[in-house]
Short mmCIF file of C-alpha atoms in Angstrom, two decimals:
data_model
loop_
_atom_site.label_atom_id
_atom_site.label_comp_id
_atom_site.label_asym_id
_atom_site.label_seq_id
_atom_site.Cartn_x
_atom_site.Cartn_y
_atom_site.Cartn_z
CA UNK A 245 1.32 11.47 -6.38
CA UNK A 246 -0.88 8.59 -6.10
CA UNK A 247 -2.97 7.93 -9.09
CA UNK A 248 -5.88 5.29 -9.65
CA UNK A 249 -6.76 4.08 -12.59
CA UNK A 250 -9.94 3.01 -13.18
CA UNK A 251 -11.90 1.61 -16.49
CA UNK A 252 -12.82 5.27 -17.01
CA UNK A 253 -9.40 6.69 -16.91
CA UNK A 254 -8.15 3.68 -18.91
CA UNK A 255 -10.88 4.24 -21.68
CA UNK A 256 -9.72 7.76 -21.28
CA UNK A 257 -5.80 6.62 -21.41
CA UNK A 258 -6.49 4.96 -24.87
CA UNK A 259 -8.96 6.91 -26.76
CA UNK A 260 -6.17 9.81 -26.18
CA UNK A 261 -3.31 7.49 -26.72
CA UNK A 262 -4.56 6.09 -30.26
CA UNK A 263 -6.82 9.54 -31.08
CA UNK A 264 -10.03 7.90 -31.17
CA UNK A 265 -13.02 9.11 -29.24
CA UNK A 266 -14.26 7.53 -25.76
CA UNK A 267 -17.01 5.91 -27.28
CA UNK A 268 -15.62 5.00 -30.55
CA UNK A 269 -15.78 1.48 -32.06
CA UNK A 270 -11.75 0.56 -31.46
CA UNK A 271 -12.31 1.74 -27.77
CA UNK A 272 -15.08 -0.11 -27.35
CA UNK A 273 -14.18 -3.33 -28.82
CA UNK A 274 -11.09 -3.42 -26.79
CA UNK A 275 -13.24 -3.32 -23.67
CA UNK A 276 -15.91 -5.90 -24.93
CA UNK A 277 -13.08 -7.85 -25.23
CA UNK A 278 -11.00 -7.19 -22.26
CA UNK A 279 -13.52 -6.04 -19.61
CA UNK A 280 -11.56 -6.93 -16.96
CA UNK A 281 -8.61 -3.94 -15.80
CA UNK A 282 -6.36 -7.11 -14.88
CA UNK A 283 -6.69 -8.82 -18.08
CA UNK A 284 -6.43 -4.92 -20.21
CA UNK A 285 -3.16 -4.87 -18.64
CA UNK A 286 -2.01 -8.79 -19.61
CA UNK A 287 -3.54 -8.02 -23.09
CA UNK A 288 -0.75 -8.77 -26.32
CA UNK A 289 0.38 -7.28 -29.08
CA UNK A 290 -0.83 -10.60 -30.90
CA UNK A 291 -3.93 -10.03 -29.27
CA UNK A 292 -4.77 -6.77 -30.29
CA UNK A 293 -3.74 -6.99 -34.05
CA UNK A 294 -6.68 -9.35 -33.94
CA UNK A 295 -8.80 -6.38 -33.33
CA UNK A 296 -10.32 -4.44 -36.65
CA UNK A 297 -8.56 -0.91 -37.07
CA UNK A 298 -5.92 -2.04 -34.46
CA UNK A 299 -2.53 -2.41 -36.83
CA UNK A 300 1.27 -2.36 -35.54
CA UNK A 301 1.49 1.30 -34.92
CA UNK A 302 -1.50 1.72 -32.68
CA UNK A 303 -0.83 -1.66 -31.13
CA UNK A 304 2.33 -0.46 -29.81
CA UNK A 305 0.83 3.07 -28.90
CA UNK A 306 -1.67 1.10 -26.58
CA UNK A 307 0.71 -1.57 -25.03
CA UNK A 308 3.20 2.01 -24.31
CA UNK A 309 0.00 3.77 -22.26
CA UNK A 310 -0.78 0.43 -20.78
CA UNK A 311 2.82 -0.15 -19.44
CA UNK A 312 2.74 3.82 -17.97
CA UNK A 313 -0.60 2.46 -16.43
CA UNK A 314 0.75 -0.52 -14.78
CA UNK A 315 3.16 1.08 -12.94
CA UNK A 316 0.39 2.80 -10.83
CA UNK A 317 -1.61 0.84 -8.52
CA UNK A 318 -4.65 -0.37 -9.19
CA UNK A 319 -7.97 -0.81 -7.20
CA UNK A 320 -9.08 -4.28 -6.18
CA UNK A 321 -12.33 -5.10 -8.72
CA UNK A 322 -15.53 -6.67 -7.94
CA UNK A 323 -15.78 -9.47 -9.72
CA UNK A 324 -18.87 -11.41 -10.66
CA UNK A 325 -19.50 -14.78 -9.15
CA UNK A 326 -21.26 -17.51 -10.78
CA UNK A 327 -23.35 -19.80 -8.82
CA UNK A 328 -25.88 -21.01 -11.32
CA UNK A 329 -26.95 -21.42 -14.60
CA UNK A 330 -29.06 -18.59 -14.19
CA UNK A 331 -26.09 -16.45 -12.87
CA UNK A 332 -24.12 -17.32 -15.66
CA UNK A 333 -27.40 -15.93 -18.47
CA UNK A 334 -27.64 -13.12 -16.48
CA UNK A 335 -24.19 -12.22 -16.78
CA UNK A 336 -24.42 -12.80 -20.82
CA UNK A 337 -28.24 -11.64 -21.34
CA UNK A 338 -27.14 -9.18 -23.49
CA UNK A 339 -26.07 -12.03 -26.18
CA UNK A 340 -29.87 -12.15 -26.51
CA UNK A 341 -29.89 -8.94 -28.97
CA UNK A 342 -27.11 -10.21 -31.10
CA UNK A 343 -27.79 -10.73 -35.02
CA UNK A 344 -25.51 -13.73 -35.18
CA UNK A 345 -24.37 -16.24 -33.34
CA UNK A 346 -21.62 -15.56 -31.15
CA UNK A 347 -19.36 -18.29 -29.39
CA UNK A 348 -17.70 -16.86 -25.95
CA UNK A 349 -16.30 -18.30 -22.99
CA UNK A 350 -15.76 -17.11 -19.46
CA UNK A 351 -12.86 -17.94 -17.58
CA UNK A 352 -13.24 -18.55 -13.61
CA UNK A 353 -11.26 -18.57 -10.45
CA UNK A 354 -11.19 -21.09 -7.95
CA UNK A 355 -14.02 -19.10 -6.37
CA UNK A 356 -16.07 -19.26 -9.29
CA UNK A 357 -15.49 -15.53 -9.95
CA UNK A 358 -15.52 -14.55 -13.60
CA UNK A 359 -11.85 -13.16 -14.30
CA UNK A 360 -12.01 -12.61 -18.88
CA UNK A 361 -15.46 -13.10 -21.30
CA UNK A 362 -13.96 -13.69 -24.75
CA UNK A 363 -15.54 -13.97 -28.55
CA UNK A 364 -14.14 -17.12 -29.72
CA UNK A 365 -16.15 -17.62 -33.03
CA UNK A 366 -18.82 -15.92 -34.97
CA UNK A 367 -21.26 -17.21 -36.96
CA UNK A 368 -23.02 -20.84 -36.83
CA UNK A 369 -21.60 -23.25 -34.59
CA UNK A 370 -20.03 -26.55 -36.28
CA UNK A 371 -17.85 -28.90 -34.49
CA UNK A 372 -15.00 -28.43 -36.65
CA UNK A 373 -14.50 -24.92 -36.31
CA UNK A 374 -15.06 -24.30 -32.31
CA UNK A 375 -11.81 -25.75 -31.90
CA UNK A 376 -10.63 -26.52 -28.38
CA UNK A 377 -7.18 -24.88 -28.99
CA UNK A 378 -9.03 -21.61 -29.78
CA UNK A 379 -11.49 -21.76 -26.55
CA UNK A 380 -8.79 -22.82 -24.16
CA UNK A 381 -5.69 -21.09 -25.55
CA UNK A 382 -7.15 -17.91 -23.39
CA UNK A 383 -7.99 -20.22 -20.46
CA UNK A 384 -4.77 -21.11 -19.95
CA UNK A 385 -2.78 -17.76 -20.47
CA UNK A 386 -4.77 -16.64 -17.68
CA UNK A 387 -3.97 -19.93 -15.10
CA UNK A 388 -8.32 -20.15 -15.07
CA UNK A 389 -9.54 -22.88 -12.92
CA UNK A 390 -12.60 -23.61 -14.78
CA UNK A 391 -14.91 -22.51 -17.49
CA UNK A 392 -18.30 -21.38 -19.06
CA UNK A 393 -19.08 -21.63 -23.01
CA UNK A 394 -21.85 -19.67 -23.77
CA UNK A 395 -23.63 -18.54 -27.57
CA UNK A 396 -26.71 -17.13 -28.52
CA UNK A 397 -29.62 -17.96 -30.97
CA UNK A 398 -30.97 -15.58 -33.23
CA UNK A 399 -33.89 -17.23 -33.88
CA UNK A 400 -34.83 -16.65 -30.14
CA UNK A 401 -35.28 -20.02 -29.29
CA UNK A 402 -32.30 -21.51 -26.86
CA UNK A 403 -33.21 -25.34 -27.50
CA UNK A 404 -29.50 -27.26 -27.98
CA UNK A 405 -28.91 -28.49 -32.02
CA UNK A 406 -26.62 -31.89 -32.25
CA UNK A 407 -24.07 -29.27 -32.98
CA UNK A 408 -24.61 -27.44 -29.85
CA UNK A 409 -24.37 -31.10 -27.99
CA UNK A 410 -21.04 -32.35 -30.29
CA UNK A 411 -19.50 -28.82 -29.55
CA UNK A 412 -20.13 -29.29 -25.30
CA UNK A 413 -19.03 -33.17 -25.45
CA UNK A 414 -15.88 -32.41 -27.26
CA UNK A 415 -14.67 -29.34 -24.94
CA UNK A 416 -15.78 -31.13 -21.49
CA UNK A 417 -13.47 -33.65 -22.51
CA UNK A 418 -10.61 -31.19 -23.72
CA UNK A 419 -11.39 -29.86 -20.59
CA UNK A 420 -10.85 -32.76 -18.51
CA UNK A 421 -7.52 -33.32 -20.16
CA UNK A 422 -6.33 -29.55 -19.78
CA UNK A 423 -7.19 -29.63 -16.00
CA UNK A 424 -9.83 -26.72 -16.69
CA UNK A 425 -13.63 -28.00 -16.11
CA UNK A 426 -16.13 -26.87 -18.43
CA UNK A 427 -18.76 -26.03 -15.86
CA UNK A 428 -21.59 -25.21 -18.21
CA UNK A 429 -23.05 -24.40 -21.82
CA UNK A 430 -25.30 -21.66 -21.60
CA UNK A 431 -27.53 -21.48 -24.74
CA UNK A 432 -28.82 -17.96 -24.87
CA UNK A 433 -32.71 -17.10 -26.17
CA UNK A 434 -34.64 -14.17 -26.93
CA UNK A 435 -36.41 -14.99 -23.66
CA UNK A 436 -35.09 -17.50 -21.70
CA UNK A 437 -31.79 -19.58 -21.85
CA UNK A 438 -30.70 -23.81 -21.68
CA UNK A 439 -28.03 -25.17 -19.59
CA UNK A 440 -26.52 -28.02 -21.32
CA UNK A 441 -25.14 -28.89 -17.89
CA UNK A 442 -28.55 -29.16 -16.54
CA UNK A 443 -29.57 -31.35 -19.87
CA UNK A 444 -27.02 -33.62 -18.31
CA UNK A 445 -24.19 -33.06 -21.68
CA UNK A 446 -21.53 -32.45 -19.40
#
């Protein structure tokens, strides 16, 4: 028998696997986080203990149904390719409705093609806290070429704070150190978005 799993089937796979519900908040988080069927597979145990109402038993439940899973082939995704600033706030619009701030960053292949989106931080962005070791530590697991920061702005307006700057000027040059460019910082509005790339910060 040949069976192919796709994202439905897998949220299928683990909302029977852990007894939640397809649309419950565990399933769903896992997803947000690991959108990607490639990168569910590579997820951790580490990783998912991060995840709220995720503990040792249900972690181990998951990574089970996930092993049964990767011994069936899987279909080739379409991935989404960035080109542009503007690609890149299309891809993360949806940041626009958040309540905080939220601090992700996209990993990319050599083709520019987005391969993991991942919540670093949340809450107001400080230099101290966005710590390179944190954004890149994902970027690396995954062998990415390149990447995109992104975060949003509650108050709806996307124009950069000397935080904003500080954070982009000190990843760009862990970047350039790691061998993963930091292609852009997308600053995400209620109606419109700021490339710090385009500003001319990186």
């Amino acid at each position: 028998m040949n069976n192919i799993f796709d994202k439905v089937t897998f949220k299928l796979l683990l909302a029977s696997t852990i007894r939640e519900k397809e649309d419950g908040y565990v399933v769903n988080e896992i997803f947000t986080r690991y959108p990607s069927i490639q990168e569910l597979l590579d997820v951790t145990e580490e990783e998912l203990l991060q995840i709220d109402g995720i503990g040792k038993v249900k972690a181990k439940q998951i990574l089970s149904a996930l092993k049964l899973a990767r011994m069936n082939p899987c279909p080739v995704e379409n991935r989404f390719t960035v080109r542009s600033p503007e690609d890149a706030y299309n891809y993360l619009n949806e940041m626009k409705y958040l309540s905080q701030e939220h601090f992700v960053v996209l990993g990319l292949n050599t083709k520019n093609e987005i391969i993991f989106k991942e919540t670093v931080f949340i809450g107001s962005l400080n230099a101290s806290i966005v710590h390179p070791r944190e954004t890149f530590k994902h970027l690396i697991r995954r062998s990415c070429a390149s990447a995109i920061v992104a975060h949003n702005h509650p108050s709806g307006q996307p124009d950069p704070s000397r935080e904003d700057i500080e954070v982009t000027k000190r990843l760009s040059e862990a970047g350039k150190i790691l061998g993963i460019d930091v292609l852009d910082h997308i600053i995400v509005g209620a109606q419109s978005y700021v490339s710090l790339k385009e500003k001319g910060y990186i």
